[in-house]
PDB file of C-alpha atoms in Angstrom:
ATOM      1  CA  UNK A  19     127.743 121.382  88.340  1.00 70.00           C
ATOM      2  CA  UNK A  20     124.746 122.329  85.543  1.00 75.00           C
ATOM      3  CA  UNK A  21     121.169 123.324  87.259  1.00 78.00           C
ATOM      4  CA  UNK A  22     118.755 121.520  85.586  1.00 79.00           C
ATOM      5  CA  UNK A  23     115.495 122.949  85.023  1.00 83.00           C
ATOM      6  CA  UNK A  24     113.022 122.720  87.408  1.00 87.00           C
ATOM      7  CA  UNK A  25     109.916 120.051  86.144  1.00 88.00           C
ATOM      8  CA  UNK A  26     106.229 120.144  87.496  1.00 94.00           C
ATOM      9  CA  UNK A  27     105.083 117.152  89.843  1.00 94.00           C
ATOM     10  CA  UNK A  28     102.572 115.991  86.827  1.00 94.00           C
ATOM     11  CA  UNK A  29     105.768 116.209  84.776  1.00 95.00           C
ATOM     12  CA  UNK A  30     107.736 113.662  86.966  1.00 94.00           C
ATOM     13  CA  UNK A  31     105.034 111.218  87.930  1.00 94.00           C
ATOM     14  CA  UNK A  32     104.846 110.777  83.834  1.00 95.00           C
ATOM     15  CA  UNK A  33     108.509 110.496  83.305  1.00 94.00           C
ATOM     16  CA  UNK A  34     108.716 107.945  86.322  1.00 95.00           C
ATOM     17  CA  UNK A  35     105.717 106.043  85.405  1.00 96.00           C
ATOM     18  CA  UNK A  36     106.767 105.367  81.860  1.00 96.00           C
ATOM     19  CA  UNK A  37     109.716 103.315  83.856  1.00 96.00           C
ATOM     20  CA  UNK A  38     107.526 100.330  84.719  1.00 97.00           C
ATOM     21  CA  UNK A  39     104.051  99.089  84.032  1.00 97.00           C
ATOM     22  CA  UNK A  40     101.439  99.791  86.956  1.00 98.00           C
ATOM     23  CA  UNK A  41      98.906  97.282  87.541  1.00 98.00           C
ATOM     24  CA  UNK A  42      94.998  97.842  88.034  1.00 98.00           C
ATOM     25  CA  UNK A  43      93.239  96.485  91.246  1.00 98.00           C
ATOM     26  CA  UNK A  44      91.873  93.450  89.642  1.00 98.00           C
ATOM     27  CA  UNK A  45      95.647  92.473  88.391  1.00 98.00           C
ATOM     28  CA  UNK A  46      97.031  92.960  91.910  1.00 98.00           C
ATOM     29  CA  UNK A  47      94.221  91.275  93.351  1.00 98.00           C
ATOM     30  CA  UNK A  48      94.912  88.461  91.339  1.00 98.00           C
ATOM     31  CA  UNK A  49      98.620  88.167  91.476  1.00 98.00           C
ATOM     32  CA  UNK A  50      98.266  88.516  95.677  1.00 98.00           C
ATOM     33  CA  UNK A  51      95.452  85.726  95.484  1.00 97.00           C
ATOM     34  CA  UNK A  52      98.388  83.323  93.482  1.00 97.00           C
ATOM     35  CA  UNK A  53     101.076  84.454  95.814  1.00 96.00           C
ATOM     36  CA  UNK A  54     102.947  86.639  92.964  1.00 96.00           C
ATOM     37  CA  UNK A  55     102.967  89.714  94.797  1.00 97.00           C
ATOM     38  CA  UNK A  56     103.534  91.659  98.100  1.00 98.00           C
ATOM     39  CA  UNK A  57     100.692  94.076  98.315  1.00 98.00           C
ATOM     40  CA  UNK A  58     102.663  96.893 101.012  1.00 98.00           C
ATOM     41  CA  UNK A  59      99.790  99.766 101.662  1.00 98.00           C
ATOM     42  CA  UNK A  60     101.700 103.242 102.689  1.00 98.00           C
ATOM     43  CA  UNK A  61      98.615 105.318 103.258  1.00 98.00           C
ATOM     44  CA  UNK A  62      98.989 107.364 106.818  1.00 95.00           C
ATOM     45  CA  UNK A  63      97.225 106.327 109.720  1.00 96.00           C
ATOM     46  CA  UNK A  64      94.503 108.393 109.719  1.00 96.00           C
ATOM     47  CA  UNK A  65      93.448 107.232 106.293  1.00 97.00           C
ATOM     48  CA  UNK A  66      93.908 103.442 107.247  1.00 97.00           C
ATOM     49  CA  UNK A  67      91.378 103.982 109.653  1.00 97.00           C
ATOM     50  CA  UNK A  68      88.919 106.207 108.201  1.00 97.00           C
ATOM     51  CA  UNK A  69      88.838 103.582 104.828  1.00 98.00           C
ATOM     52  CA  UNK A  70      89.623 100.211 106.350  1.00 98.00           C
ATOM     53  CA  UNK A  71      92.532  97.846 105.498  1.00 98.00           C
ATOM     54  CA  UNK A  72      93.445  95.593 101.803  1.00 98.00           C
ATOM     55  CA  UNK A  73      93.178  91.877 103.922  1.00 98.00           C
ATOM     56  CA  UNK A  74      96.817  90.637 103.922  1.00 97.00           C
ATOM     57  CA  UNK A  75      99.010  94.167 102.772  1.00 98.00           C
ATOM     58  CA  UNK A  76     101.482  94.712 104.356  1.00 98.00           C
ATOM     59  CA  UNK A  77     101.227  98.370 106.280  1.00 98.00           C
ATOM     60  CA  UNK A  78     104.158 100.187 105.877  1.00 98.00           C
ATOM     61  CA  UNK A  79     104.726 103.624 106.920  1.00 94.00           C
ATOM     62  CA  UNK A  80     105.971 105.888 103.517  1.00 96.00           C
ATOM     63  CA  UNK A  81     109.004 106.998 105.374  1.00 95.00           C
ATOM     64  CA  UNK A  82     109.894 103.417 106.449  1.00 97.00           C
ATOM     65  CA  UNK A  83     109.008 101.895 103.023  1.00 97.00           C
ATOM     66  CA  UNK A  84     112.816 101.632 101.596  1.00 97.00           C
ATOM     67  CA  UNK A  85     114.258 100.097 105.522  1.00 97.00           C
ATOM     68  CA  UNK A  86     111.688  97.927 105.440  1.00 97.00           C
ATOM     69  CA  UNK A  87     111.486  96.212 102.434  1.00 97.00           C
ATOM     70  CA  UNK A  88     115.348  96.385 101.520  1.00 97.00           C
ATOM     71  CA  UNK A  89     115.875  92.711 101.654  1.00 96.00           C
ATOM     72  CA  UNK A  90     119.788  93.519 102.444  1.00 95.00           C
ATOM     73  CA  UNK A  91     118.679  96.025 105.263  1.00 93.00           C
ATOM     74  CA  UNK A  92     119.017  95.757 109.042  1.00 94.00           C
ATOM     75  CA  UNK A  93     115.112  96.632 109.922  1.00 96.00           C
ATOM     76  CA  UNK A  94     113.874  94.632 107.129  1.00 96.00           C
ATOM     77  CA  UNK A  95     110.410  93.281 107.291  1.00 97.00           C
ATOM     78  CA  UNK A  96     109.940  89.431 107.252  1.00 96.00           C
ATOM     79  CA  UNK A  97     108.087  89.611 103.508  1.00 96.00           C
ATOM     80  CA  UNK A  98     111.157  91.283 102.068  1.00 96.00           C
ATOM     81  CA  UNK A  99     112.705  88.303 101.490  1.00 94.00           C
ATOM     82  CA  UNK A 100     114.717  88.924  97.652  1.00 96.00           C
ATOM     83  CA  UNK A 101     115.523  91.310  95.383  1.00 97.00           C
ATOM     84  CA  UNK A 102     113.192  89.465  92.901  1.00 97.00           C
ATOM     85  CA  UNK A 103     109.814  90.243  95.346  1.00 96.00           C
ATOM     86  CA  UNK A 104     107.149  91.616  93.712  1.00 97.00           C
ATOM     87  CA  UNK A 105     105.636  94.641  95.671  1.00 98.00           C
ATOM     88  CA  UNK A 106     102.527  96.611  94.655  1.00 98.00           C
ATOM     89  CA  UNK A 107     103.070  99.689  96.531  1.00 98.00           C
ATOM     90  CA  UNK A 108      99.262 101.546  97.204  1.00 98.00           C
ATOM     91  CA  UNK A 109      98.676 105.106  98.508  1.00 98.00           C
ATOM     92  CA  UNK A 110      95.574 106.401  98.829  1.00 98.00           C
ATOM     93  CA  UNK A 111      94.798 107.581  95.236  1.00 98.00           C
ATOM     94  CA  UNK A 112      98.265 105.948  93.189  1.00 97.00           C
ATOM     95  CA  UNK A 113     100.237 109.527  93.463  1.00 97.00           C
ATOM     96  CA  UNK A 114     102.696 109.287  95.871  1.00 97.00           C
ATOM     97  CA  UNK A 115     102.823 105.194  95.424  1.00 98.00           C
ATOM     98  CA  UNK A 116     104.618 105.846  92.064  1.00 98.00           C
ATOM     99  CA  UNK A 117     107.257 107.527  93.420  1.00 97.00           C
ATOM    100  CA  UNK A 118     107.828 104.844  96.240  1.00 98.00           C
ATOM    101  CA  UNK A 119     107.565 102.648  93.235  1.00 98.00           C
ATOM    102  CA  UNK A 120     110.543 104.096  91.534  1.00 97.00           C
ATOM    103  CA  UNK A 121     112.446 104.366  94.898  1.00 97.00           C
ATOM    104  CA  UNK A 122     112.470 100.843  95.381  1.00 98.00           C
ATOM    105  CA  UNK A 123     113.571 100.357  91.867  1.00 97.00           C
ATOM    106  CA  UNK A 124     116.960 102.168  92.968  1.00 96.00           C
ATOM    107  CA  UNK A 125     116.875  99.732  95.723  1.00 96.00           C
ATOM    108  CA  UNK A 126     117.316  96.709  92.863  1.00 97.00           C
ATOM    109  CA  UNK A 127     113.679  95.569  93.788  1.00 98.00           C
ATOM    110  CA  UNK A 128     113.022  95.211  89.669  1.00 97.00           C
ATOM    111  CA  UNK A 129     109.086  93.972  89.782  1.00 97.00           C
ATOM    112  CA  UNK A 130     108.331  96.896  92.128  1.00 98.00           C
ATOM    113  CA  UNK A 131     104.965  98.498  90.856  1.00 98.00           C
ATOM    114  CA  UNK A 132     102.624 100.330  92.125  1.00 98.00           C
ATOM    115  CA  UNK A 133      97.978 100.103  92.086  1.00 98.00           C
ATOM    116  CA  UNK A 134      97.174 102.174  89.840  1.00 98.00           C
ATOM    117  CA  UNK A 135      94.103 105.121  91.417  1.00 98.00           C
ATOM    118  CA  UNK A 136      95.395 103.897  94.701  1.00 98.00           C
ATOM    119  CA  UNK A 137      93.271 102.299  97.404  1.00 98.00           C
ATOM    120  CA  UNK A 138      90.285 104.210  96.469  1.00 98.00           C
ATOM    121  CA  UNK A 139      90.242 102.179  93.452  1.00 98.00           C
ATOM    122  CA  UNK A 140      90.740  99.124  94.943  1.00 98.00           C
ATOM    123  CA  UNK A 141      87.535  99.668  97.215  1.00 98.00           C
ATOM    124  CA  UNK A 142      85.677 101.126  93.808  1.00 98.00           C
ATOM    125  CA  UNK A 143      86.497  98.261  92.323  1.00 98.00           C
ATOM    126  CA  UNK A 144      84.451  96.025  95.170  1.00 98.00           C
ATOM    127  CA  UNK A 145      87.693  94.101  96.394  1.00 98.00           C
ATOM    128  CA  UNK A 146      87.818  93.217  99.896  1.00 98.00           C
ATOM    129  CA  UNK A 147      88.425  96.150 102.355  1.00 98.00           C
ATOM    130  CA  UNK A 148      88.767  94.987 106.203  1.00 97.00           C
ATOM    131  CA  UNK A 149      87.909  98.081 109.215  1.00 95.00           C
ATOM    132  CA  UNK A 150      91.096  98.817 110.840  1.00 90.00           C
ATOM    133  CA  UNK A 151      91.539  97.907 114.335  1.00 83.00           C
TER     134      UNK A 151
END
């Protein structure tokens, strides 16, 4: 088996990102107002709480993300209802949500995308941001 050569994190997120088109918070905000999309936020706890909630995502762990919204999978959640679902993954500043992105792209989830600066952007962006509980 060949070794390939070892590429830089800045290196990947490119390569992966030029996979699929990301959407700004104003275009997910939209497409979640008309029902188009399945906003799923995968920041950890303590951020959740220090920043406040997106009204209506979906919270889902980053290690659960791929049992959760596998619509063929046993621990499934409700919203992951088809293949065709259209998830905007958000992390905290839209790093690590592009490679969740991509991972539910091997999963067959096609419209998977991800916010593009994250959930800081969302809030700099003045779009509703609930405390968390």
């Amino acid at each position: 088996m060949a070794v390939s050569a070892p590429v830089g994190i800045d290196a990947l997120l490119e390569r992966v990102r030029s996979t699929y088109t990301r959407i700004d918070p104003a275009q997910a905000y939209e497409a979640f107002g008309a029902g188009d999309a399945l906003l799923v936020d995968i920041r950890y706890q303590a951020l959740r709480e220090r920043d406040g909630l997106i009204p209506g995502a979906l919270v889902v762990e980053r290690n659960e993300l791929e049992w959760r919204l596998d619509p063929q999978g046993s621990h499934r959640a409700l919203e992951a209802t088809s293949h065709d679902l259209r998830v905007v993954v958000i992390c905290n500043e839209g790093y690590a949500s592009s490679l969740a992105a991509v991972s539910l792209h091997a999963l067959g989830l096609h419209r998977a995308t991800d916010l593009t600066g994250g959930f800081q952007a969302w809030r700099a962006a003045g779009l509703p941001v609930a405390p968390a509980p």
